[in-house]
Structure formats: C-alpha cells, structure tokens
GROMACS .gro file of C-alpha atoms in nm:
model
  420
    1UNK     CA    1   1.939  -3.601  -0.411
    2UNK     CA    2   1.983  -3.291  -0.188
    3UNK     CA    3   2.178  -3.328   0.154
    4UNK     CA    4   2.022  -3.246   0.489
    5UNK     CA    5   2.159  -2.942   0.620
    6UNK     CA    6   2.292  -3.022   0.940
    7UNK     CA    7   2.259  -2.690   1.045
    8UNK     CA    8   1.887  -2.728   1.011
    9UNK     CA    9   1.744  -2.780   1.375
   10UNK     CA   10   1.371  -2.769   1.300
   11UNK     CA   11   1.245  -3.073   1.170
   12UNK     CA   12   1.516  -3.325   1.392
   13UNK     CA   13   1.238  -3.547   1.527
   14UNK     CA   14   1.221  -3.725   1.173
   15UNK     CA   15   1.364  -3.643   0.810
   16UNK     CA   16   1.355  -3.797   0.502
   17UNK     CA   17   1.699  -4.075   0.485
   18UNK     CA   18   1.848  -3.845   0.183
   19UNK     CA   19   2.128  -3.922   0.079
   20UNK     CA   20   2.473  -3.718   0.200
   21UNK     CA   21   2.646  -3.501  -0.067
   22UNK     CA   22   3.000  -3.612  -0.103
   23UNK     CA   23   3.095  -3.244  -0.173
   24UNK     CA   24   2.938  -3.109   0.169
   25UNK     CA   25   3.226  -2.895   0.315
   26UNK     CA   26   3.299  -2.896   0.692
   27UNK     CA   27   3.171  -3.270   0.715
   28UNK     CA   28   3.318  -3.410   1.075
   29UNK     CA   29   3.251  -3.685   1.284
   30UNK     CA   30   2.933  -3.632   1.507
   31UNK     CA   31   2.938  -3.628   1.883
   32UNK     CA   32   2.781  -4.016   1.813
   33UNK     CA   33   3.010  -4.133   1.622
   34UNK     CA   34   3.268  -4.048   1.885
   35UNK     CA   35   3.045  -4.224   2.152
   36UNK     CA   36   3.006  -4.513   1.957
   37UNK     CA   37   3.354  -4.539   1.879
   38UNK     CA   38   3.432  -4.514   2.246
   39UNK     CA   39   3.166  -4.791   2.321
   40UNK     CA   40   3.372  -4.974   2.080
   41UNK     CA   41   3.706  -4.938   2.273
   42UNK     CA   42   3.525  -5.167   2.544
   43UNK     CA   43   3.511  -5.487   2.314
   44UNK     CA   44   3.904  -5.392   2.179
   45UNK     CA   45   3.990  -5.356   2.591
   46UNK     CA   46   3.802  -5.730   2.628
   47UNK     CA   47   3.981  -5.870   2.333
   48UNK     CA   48   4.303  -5.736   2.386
   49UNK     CA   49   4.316  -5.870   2.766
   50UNK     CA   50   4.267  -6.224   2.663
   51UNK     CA   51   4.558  -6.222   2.435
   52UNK     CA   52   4.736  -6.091   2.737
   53UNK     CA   53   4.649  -6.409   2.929
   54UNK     CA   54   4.731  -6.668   2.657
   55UNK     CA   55   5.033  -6.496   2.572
   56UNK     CA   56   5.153  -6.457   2.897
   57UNK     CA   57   5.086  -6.839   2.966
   58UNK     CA   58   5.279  -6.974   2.670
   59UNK     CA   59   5.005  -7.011   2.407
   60UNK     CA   60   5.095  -6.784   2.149
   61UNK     CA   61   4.951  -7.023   1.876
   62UNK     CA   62   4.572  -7.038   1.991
   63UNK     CA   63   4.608  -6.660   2.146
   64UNK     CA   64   4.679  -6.518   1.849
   65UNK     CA   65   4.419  -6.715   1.668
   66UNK     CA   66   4.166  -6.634   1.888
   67UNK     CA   67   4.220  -6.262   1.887
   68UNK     CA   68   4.208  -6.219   1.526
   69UNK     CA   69   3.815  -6.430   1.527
   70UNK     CA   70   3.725  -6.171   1.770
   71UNK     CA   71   3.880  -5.845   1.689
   72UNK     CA   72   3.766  -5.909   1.331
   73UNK     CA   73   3.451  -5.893   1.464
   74UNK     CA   74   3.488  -5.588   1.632
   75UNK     CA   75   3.611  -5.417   1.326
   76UNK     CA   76   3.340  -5.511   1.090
   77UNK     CA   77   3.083  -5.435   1.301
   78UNK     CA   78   3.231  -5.062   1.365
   79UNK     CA   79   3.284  -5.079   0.915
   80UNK     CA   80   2.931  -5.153   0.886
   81UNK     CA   81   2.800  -4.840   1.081
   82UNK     CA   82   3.079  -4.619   0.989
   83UNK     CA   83   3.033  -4.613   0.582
   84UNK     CA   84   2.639  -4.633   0.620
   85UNK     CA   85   2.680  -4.314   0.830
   86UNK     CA   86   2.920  -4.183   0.564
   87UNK     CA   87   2.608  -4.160   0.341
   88UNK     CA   88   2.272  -4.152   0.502
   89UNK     CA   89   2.363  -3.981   0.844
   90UNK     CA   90   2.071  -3.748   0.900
   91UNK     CA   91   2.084  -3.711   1.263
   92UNK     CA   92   1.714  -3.743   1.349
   93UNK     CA   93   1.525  -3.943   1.641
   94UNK     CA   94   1.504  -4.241   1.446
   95UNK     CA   95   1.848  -4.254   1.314
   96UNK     CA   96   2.009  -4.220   1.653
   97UNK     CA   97   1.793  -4.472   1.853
   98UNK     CA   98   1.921  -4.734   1.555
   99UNK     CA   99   2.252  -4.563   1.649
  100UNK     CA  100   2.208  -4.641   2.022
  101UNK     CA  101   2.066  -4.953   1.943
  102UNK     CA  102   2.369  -5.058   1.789
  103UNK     CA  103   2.608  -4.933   2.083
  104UNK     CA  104   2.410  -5.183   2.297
  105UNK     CA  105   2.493  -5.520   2.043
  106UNK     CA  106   2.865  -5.415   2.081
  107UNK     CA  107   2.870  -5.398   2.419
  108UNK     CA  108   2.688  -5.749   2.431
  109UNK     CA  109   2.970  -5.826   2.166
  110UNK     CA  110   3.218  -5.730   2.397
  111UNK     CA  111   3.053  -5.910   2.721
  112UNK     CA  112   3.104  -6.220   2.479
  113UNK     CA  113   3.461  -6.251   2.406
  114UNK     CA  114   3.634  -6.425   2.713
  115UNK     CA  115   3.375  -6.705   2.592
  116UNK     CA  116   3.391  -6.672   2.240
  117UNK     CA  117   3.781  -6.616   2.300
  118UNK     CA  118   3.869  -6.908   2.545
  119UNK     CA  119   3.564  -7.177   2.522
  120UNK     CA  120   3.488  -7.109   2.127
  121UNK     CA  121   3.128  -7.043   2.253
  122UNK     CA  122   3.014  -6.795   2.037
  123UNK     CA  123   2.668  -6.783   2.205
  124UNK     CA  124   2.636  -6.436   2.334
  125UNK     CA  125   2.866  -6.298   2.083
  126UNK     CA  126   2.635  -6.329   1.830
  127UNK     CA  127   2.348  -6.254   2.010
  128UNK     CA  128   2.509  -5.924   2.031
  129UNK     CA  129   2.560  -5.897   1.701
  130UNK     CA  130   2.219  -5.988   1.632
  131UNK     CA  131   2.132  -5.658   1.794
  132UNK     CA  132   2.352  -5.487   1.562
  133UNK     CA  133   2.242  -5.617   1.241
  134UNK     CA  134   1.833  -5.566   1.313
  135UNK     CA  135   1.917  -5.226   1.362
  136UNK     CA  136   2.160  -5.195   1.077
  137UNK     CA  137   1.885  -5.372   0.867
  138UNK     CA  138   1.652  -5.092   0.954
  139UNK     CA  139   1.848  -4.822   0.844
  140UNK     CA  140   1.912  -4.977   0.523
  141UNK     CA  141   1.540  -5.076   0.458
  142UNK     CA  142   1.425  -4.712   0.578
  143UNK     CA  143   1.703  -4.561   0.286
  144UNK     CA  144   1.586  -4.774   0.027
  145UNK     CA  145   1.246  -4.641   0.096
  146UNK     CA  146   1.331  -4.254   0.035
  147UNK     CA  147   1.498  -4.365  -0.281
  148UNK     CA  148   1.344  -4.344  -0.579
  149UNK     CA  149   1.135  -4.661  -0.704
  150UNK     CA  150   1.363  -4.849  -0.971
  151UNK     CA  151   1.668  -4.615  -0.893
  152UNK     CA  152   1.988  -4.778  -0.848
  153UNK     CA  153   2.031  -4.630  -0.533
  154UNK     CA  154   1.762  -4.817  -0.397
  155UNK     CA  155   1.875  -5.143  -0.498
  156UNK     CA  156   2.190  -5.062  -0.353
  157UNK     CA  157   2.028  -5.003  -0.048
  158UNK     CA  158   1.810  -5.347  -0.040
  159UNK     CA  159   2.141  -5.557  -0.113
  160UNK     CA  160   2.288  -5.429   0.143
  161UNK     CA  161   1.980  -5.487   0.356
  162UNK     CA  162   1.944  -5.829   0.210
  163UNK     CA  163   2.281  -5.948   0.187
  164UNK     CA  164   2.345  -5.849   0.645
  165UNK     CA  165   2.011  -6.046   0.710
  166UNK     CA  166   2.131  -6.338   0.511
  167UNK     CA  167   2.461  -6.322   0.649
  168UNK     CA  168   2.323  -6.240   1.015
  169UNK     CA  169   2.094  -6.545   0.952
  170UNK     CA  170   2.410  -6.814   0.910
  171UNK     CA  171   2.613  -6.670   1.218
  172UNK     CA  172   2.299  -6.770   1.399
  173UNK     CA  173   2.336  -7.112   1.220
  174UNK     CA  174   2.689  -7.108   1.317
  175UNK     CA  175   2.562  -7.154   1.703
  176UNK     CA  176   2.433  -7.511   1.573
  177UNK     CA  177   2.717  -7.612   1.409
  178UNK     CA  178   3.003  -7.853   1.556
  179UNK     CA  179   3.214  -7.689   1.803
  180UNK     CA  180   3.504  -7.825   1.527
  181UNK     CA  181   3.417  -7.690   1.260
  182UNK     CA  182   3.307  -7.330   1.367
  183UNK     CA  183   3.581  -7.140   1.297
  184UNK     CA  184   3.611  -7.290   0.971
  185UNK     CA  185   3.248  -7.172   0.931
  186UNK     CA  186   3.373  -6.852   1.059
  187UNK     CA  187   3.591  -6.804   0.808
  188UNK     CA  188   3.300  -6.897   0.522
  189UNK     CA  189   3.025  -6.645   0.647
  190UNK     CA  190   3.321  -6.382   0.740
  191UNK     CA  191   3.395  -6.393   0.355
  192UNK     CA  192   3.020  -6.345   0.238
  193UNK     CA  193   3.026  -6.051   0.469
  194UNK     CA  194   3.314  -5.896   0.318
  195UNK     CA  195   3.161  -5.926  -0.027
  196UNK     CA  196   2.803  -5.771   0.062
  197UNK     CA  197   2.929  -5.405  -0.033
  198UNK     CA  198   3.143  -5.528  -0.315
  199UNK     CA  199   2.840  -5.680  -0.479
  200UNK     CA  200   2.571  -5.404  -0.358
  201UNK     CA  201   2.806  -5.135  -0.475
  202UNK     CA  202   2.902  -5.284  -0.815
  203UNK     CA  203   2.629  -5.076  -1.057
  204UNK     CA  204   2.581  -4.774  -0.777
  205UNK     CA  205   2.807  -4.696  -0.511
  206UNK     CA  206   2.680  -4.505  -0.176
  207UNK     CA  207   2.771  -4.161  -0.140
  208UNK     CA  208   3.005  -4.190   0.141
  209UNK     CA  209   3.225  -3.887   0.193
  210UNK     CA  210   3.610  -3.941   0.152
  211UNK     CA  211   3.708  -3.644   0.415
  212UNK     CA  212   3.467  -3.776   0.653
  213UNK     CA  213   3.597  -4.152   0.606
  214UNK     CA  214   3.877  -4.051   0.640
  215UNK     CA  215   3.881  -3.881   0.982
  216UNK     CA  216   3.651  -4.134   1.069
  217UNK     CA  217   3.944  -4.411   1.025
  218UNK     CA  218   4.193  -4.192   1.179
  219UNK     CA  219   4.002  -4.113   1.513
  220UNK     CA  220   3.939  -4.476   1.550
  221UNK     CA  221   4.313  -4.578   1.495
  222UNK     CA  222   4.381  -4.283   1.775
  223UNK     CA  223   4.144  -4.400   1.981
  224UNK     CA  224   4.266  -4.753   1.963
  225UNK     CA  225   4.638  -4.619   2.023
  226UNK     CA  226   4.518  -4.445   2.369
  227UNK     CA  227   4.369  -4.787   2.464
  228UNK     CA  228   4.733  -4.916   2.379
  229UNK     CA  229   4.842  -4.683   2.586
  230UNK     CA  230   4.635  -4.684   2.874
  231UNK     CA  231   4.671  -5.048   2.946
  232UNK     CA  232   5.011  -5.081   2.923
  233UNK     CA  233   4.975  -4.769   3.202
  234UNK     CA  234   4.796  -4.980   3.385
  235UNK     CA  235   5.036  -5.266   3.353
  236UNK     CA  236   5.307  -5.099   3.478
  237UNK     CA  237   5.129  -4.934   3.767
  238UNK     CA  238   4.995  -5.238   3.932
  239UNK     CA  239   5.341  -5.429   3.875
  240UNK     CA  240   5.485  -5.148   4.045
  241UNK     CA  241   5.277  -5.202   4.318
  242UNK     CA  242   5.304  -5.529   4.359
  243UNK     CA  243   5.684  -5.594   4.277
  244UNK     CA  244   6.040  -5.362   4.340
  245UNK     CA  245   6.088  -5.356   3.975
  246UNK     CA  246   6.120  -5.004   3.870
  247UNK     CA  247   6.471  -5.041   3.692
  248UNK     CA  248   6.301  -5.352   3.489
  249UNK     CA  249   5.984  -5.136   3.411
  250UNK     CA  250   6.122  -4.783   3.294
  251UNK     CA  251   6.323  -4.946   2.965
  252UNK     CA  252   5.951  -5.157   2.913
  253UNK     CA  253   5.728  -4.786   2.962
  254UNK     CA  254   6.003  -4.574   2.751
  255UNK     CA  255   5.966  -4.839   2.488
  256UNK     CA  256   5.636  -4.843   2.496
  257UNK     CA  257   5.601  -4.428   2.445
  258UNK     CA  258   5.809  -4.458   2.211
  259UNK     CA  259   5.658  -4.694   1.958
  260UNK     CA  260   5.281  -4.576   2.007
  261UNK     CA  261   5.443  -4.170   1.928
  262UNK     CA  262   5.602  -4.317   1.650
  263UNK     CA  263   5.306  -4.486   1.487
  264UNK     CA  264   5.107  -4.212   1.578
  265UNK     CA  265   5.353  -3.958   1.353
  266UNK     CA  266   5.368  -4.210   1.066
  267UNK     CA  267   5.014  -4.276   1.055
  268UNK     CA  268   4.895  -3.916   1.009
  269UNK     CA  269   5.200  -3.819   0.789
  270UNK     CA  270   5.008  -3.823   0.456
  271UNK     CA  271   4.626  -3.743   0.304
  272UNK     CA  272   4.463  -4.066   0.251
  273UNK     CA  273   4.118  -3.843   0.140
  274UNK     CA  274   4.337  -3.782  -0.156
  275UNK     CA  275   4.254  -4.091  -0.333
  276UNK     CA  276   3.943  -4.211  -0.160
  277UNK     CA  277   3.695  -4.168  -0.465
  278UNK     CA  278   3.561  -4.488  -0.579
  279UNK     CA  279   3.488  -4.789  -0.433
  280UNK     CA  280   3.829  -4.988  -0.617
  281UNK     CA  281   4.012  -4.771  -0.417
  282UNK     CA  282   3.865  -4.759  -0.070
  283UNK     CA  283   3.705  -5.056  -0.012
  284UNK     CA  284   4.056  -5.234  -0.054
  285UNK     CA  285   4.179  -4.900   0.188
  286UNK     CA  286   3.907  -4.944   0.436
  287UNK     CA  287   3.944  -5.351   0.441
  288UNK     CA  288   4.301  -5.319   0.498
  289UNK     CA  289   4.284  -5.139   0.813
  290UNK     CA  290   4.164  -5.454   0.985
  291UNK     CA  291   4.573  -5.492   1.019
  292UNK     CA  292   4.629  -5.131   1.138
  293UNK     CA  293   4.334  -5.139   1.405
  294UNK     CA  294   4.439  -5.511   1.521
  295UNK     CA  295   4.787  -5.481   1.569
  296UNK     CA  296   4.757  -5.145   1.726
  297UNK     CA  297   4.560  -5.303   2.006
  298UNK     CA  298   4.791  -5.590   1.986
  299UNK     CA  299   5.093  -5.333   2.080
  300UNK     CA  300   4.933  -5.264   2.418
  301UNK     CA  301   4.897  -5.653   2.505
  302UNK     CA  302   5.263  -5.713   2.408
  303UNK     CA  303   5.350  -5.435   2.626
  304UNK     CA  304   5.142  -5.594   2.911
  305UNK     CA  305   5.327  -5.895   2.850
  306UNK     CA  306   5.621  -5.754   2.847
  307UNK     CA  307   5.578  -5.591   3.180
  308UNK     CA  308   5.431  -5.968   3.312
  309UNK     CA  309   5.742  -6.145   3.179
  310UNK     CA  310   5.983  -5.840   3.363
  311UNK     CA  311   5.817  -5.915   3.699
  312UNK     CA  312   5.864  -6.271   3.647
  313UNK     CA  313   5.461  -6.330   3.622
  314UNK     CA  314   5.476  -6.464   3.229
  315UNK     CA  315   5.578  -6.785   3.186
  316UNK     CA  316   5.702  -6.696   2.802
  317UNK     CA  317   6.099  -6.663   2.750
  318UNK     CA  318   6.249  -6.287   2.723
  319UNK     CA  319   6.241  -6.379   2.355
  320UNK     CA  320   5.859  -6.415   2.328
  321UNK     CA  321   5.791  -6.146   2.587
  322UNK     CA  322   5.998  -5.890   2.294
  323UNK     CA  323   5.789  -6.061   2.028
  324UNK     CA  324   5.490  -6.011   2.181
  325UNK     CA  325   5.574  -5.614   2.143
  326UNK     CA  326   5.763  -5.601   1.808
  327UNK     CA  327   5.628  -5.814   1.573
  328UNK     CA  328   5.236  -5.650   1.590
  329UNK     CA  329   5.488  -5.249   1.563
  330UNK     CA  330   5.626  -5.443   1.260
  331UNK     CA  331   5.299  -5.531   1.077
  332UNK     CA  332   5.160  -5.209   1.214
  333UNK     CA  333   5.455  -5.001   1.028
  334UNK     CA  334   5.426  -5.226   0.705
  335UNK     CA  335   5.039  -5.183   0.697
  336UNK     CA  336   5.064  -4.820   0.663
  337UNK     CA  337   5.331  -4.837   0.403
  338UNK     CA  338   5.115  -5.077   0.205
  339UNK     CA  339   4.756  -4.919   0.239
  340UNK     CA  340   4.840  -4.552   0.147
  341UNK     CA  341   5.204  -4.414   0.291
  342UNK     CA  342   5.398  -4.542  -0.028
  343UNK     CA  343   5.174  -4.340  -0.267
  344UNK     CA  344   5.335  -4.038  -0.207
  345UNK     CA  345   5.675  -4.128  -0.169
  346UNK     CA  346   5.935  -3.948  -0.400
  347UNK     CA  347   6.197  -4.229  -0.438
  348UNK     CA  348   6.349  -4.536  -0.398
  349UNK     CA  349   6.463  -4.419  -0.031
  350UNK     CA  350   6.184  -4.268   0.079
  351UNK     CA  351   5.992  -4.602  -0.017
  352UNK     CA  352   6.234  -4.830   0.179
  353UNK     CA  353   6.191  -4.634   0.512
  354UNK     CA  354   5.901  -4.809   0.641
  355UNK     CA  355   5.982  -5.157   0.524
  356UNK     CA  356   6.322  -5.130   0.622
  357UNK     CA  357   6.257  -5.024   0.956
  358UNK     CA  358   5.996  -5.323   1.026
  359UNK     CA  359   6.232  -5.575   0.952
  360UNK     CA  360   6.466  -5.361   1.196
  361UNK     CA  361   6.247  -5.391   1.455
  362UNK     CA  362   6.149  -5.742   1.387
  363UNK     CA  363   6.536  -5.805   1.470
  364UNK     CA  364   6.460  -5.636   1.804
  365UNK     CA  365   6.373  -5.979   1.957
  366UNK     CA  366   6.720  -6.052   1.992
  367UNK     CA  367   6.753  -5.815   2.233
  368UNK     CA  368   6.581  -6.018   2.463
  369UNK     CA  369   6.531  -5.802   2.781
  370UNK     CA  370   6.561  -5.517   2.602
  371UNK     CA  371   6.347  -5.593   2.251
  372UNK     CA  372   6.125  -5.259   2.377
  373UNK     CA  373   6.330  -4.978   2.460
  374UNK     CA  374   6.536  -5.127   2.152
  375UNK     CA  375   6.212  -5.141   1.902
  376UNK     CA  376   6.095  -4.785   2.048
  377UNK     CA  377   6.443  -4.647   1.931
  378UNK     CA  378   6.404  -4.795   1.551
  379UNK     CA  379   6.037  -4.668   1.571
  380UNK     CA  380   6.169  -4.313   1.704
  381UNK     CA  381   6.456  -4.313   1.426
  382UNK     CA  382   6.183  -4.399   1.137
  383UNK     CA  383   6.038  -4.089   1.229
  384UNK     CA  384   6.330  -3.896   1.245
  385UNK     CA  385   6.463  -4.017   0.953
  386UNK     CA  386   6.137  -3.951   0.742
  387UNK     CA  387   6.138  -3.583   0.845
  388UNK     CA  388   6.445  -3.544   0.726
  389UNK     CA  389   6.432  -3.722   0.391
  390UNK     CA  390   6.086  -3.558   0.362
  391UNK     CA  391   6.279  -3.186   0.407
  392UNK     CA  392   6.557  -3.327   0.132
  393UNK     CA  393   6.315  -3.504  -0.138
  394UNK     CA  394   5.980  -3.368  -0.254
  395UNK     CA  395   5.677  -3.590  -0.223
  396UNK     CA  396   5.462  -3.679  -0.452
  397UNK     CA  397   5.066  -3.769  -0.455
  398UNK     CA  398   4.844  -3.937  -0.644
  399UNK     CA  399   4.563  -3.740  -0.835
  400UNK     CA  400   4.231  -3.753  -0.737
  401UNK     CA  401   3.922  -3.585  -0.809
  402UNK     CA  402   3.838  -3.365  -0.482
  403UNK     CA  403   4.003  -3.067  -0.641
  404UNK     CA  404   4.309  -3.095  -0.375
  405UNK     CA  405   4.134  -3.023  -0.088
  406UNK     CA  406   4.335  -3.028   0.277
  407UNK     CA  407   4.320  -3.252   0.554
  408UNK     CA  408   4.019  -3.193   0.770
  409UNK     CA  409   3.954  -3.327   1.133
  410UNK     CA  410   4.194  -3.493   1.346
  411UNK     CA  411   4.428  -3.534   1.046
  412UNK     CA  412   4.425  -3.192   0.999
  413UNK     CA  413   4.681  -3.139   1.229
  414UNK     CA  414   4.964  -3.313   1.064
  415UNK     CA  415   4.929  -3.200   0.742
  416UNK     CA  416   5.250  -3.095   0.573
  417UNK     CA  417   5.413  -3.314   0.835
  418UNK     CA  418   5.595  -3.615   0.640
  419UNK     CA  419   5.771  -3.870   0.848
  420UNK     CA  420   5.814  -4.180   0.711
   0.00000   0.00000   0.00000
C-alpha cells in the first residue's frame, strides 16, 4: 500500500484510509494529536483530584482503588486512538471529525469520574466512552473497506472493529449489573479489551510507525508531568494564601521540582524507537506505560497532599502525607527501568541505578515532614549519578531493524543524554 503524502494539500476533503508506511521519514505528531492529548489532560486533572480528596481524608485503600478503575480508563481510551493513528492517519475531513468526535467522549469521560470515582456510578462514564468507541468503530470499518477483499489487512481491521463493539457492548451491560460486583466486571471486560489487538494483530500487524509511537508516548508522559506540575503549583499557591506557611511549603515545592526534573531526565535518557518493531515487543512496551502515565499523575496528588497535610488540612499522619509523594516516584522510576531503560545498560552498576534508587526513595517516608525535599534529593542524585556512570561505562542497545535511526520529536532533544 502507498502512504498519503502529507504534504499533499489537494484532495484533503476525503482520501482513500491507506495505510501509513512505517519507513515515512519526518513522521511527527499532528497539531490533533496534540489537541487531543491536551483534551485528555482534563480527565487525568478530574482523576487525579479525587485521589487528592480520599487521600487527604484517610482513605488511601478505596482512593487508590478508585483511581486506578478510572485512570485505566483514561489511558486505554488515549491507546486506542493513538496506535490507530499510528497507521491509518490520513488527515482528511472525515478522519478528523471521528477525531473530534472522540475528544468529545473523553471529555464526557472526564465529566464522569467524581461519580464513577466516589459513588461507583459508572453511568456517564460510559456513555462517554460510548462516544468514543462509535467513532473508533468507524474508522476501523472505513480501513477495512480500502483494504483489499480477503487481505489480511482487512481482517485485521474488522477484528479490531468487531472485537471494540463487542467489548463497548458489555461496558454498557456493566450499567445493569449489581453495584457489587461491577468492578469485578470491570476487571473481566478490561481484560477482553486488552486482548482485542493481541488477537487482531496475531496473522497481520498494523503498520504503526515506531518513531511516531514513540514521540507519541513521550509527549503524553510530558504532558502528564506538566499537569503534575501545575497542580501541585496550584496547591501551594492557594495554601499560601490561605495559611502563613511558607517555611512548611518551600521544602514540599523544592521537592516537588525536583522529582518531576528528575523523571523527566530519566525518562528521555534512552531510544525506545530502537526496539519498537513488532508487536511482541511493543504491545508489552505500550501496555506497560499504564504505570508510567498513572503514577506520574499520581506524583502531583501526593504533592497536593503533601501541601494539605503541611497546612494541617489532611487528616493523614506526616508518614502517609510522604507516601502519598514517594511511593507513585518509586514505581514511576522502576517502570522505566523495567519497560525499556535497562536494555541499554552496560553493567551490573549501571543496571542497579534505578532500582536502587526506588527503594531509596521508598525509605524517604521515614522522613516524615521531610519525605519530599528528601525523595527530590535521591531523585536529583539518580540523575547525577547516571551521567556520570554513563560518561565512565559505554552503553549498550539492543538491535533492531530501523537501520539505527536517531531520536525524532520531543525525544530528540535528549539524545546522547544518559542518566540513569
């Protein structure tokens, strides 16, 4: 199949769903993909508040919980959209109204979650999901049809567009189930999800471009760090203004910095495109970010509940209030290590950096008052300590077959620049 030349302005209104080339050169995220993404940041503010509140009031089991039902939701939803774009992204009228289309479920999604969070009323949740998946459905049912009749590419495509009606079909049965037993049902249909493109995939797999994935992840997981950021900003500033607490706050903020810096470095320090080539190895890659994207956001919640707990408007312990902070920096730090960081490690001490350093922050808790500024320190020391073992001990990388192309996008800019 030939690729749509993106530079080709004059027949936009409608094209022909052709597959995407996986060797197209200069292939970047489109000025809707950043949109939608942003639209996205709305449902990860709305989740990430309520585990602020049941945090902050002592309910760490059922907060926790909670957030993980919804944010998982959140992530699969921007999965879905993100690979299919990968492939059949041709940028015409049709293709962005289903793109728009989809922005609008999300943001129904989002409007859901204090329900879906709090009350287990996944009503208008799924509603907004609904949204989502008819227009998802659409896109997959209009690139079957410029496949080839009998190809395997097309039955790809109709799996796909078979196995999200199915799937969309039993969350709507999951409105009728006993209030009980629907997270338990959750956890069933969440599965079958999960399996669609392992199953549609097995004989054919979509021709989803690793550079383009790739930046794709990594403006998402910078994205989702600025959100971090900003509401811990905005933590901080309304404490200030209600409460005399600026010696309490600084330690909390410079903690804060600290830690979302440092997982900024670590995250960009090495070329995942390098061995995003088949299916095996990015559909475990891509799954596995569900842990980098959710405790990213969860950073900025423990930092709001760390600033609650310093102005004495938590009623958690100092202990919890560090937790709250450290132990999402510690799974955050581990996840990267796991999903692609320790591929290209030289040694035995190179590969212990990152593991060794989330148990170190994990320890932070004891420093009750001061678990933040203390885990910011063992996040800023990783980093520090990676650059230099990085200058001392060559790296290595896994082959792959993109003919060892460089970073492009966003991740781009770190390349060569080793820090874990």
């Amino acid at each position: 199949m030939t690729s749509p030349d993106p530079g080709n302005r004059t027949s936009r209104v409608v094209r022909r769903m052709t597959a995407r080339g996986r060797d197209e050169e200069h292939r970047a995220s489109t000025p809707l993909e950043l949109l939608f993404d942003l639209c996205f940041v709305v449902a990860v503010a709305q989740a990430g508040a309520r585990l602020v509140h049941t945090l902050a009031e002592g309910h760490p089991g059922s907060g926790v919980l909670g957030y993980l039902f919804v944010f998982w939701g959140i992530w699969w939803a921007w999965m879905n959209f993100t690979w299919f774009a990968s492939a059949y992204d041709v940028d015409d009228v049709p293709y962005r109204v289903a793109t728009l289309v989809q922005i609008t479920g999300v943001l129904i999604y989002a409007a859901g979650i204090p329900r879906a969070f709090t009350d287990n009323d996944w009503t208008v949740a799924v509603i907004g999901y609904l949204v989502m998946r008819l227009a998802l459905t659409g896109q997959w049912l209009r690139a079957a049809a410029s496949e080839e009749a009998g190809s395997a590419a097309r039955r790809t495509a109709l799996l796909y567009a078979t196995g999200v009606t199915l799937c969309q079909v039993a969350w709507v049965g999951l409105l009728f189930a006993p209030e009980d037993f629907r997270r338990w049902l959750f956890l069933v249909v969440g599965v079958a999800e999960m399996l669609v493109p392992i199953v549609a995939e097995r004989r054919q797999q979509t021709s989803w471009h690793p550079h383009h994935i790739e930046e794709r992840y990594g403006l998402f997981t910078l994205i989702v760090l600025g959100e971090t950021m900003s509401a811990a900003t905005v933590a901080v500033q309304s404490a200030l203004d209600e409460h005399e607490a600026l010696g309490r706050l600084l330690p909390i903020a410079g903690g804060g910095v600290l830690i979302v810096f440092a997982a900024w470095w670590i995250y960009f320090s090495v070329p995942a495109h390098e061995r995003l080539w088949t299916d095996r190895e990015a559909i475990p890659w891509g799954y596995g970010h569900f842990v980098i994207f959710g405790s990213a956001a969860a950073i900025g919640a423990g930092l709001e509940v760390a600033v609650e707990h310093a102005v004495g408007e938590a009623h958690v312990s100092a202990r919890a209030a560090g937790a709250a902070v450290v132990v999402p920096t510690a799974v955050f730090l581990i996840a990267v290590w796991l999903l692609h960081a320790r591929r290209f490690k030289g040694g035995l001490v190179q590969q212990l950096v990152l593991p060794v350093a989330s148990v170190a922050v994990v320890c932070c808790v004891f420093a009750g008052d001061w678990a933040v500024p203390a885990a910011g320190l063992v996040a800023a020391a990783t980093v520090v300590v990676g650059v230099t073992l990085a200058a001392r001990i060559p790296e290595t990388g896994p082959p792959h077959g993109g003919g060892g192309a460089s970073l492009s996008g966003v991740a781009g800019a770190t390349e060569g620049v080793s820090s874990d």
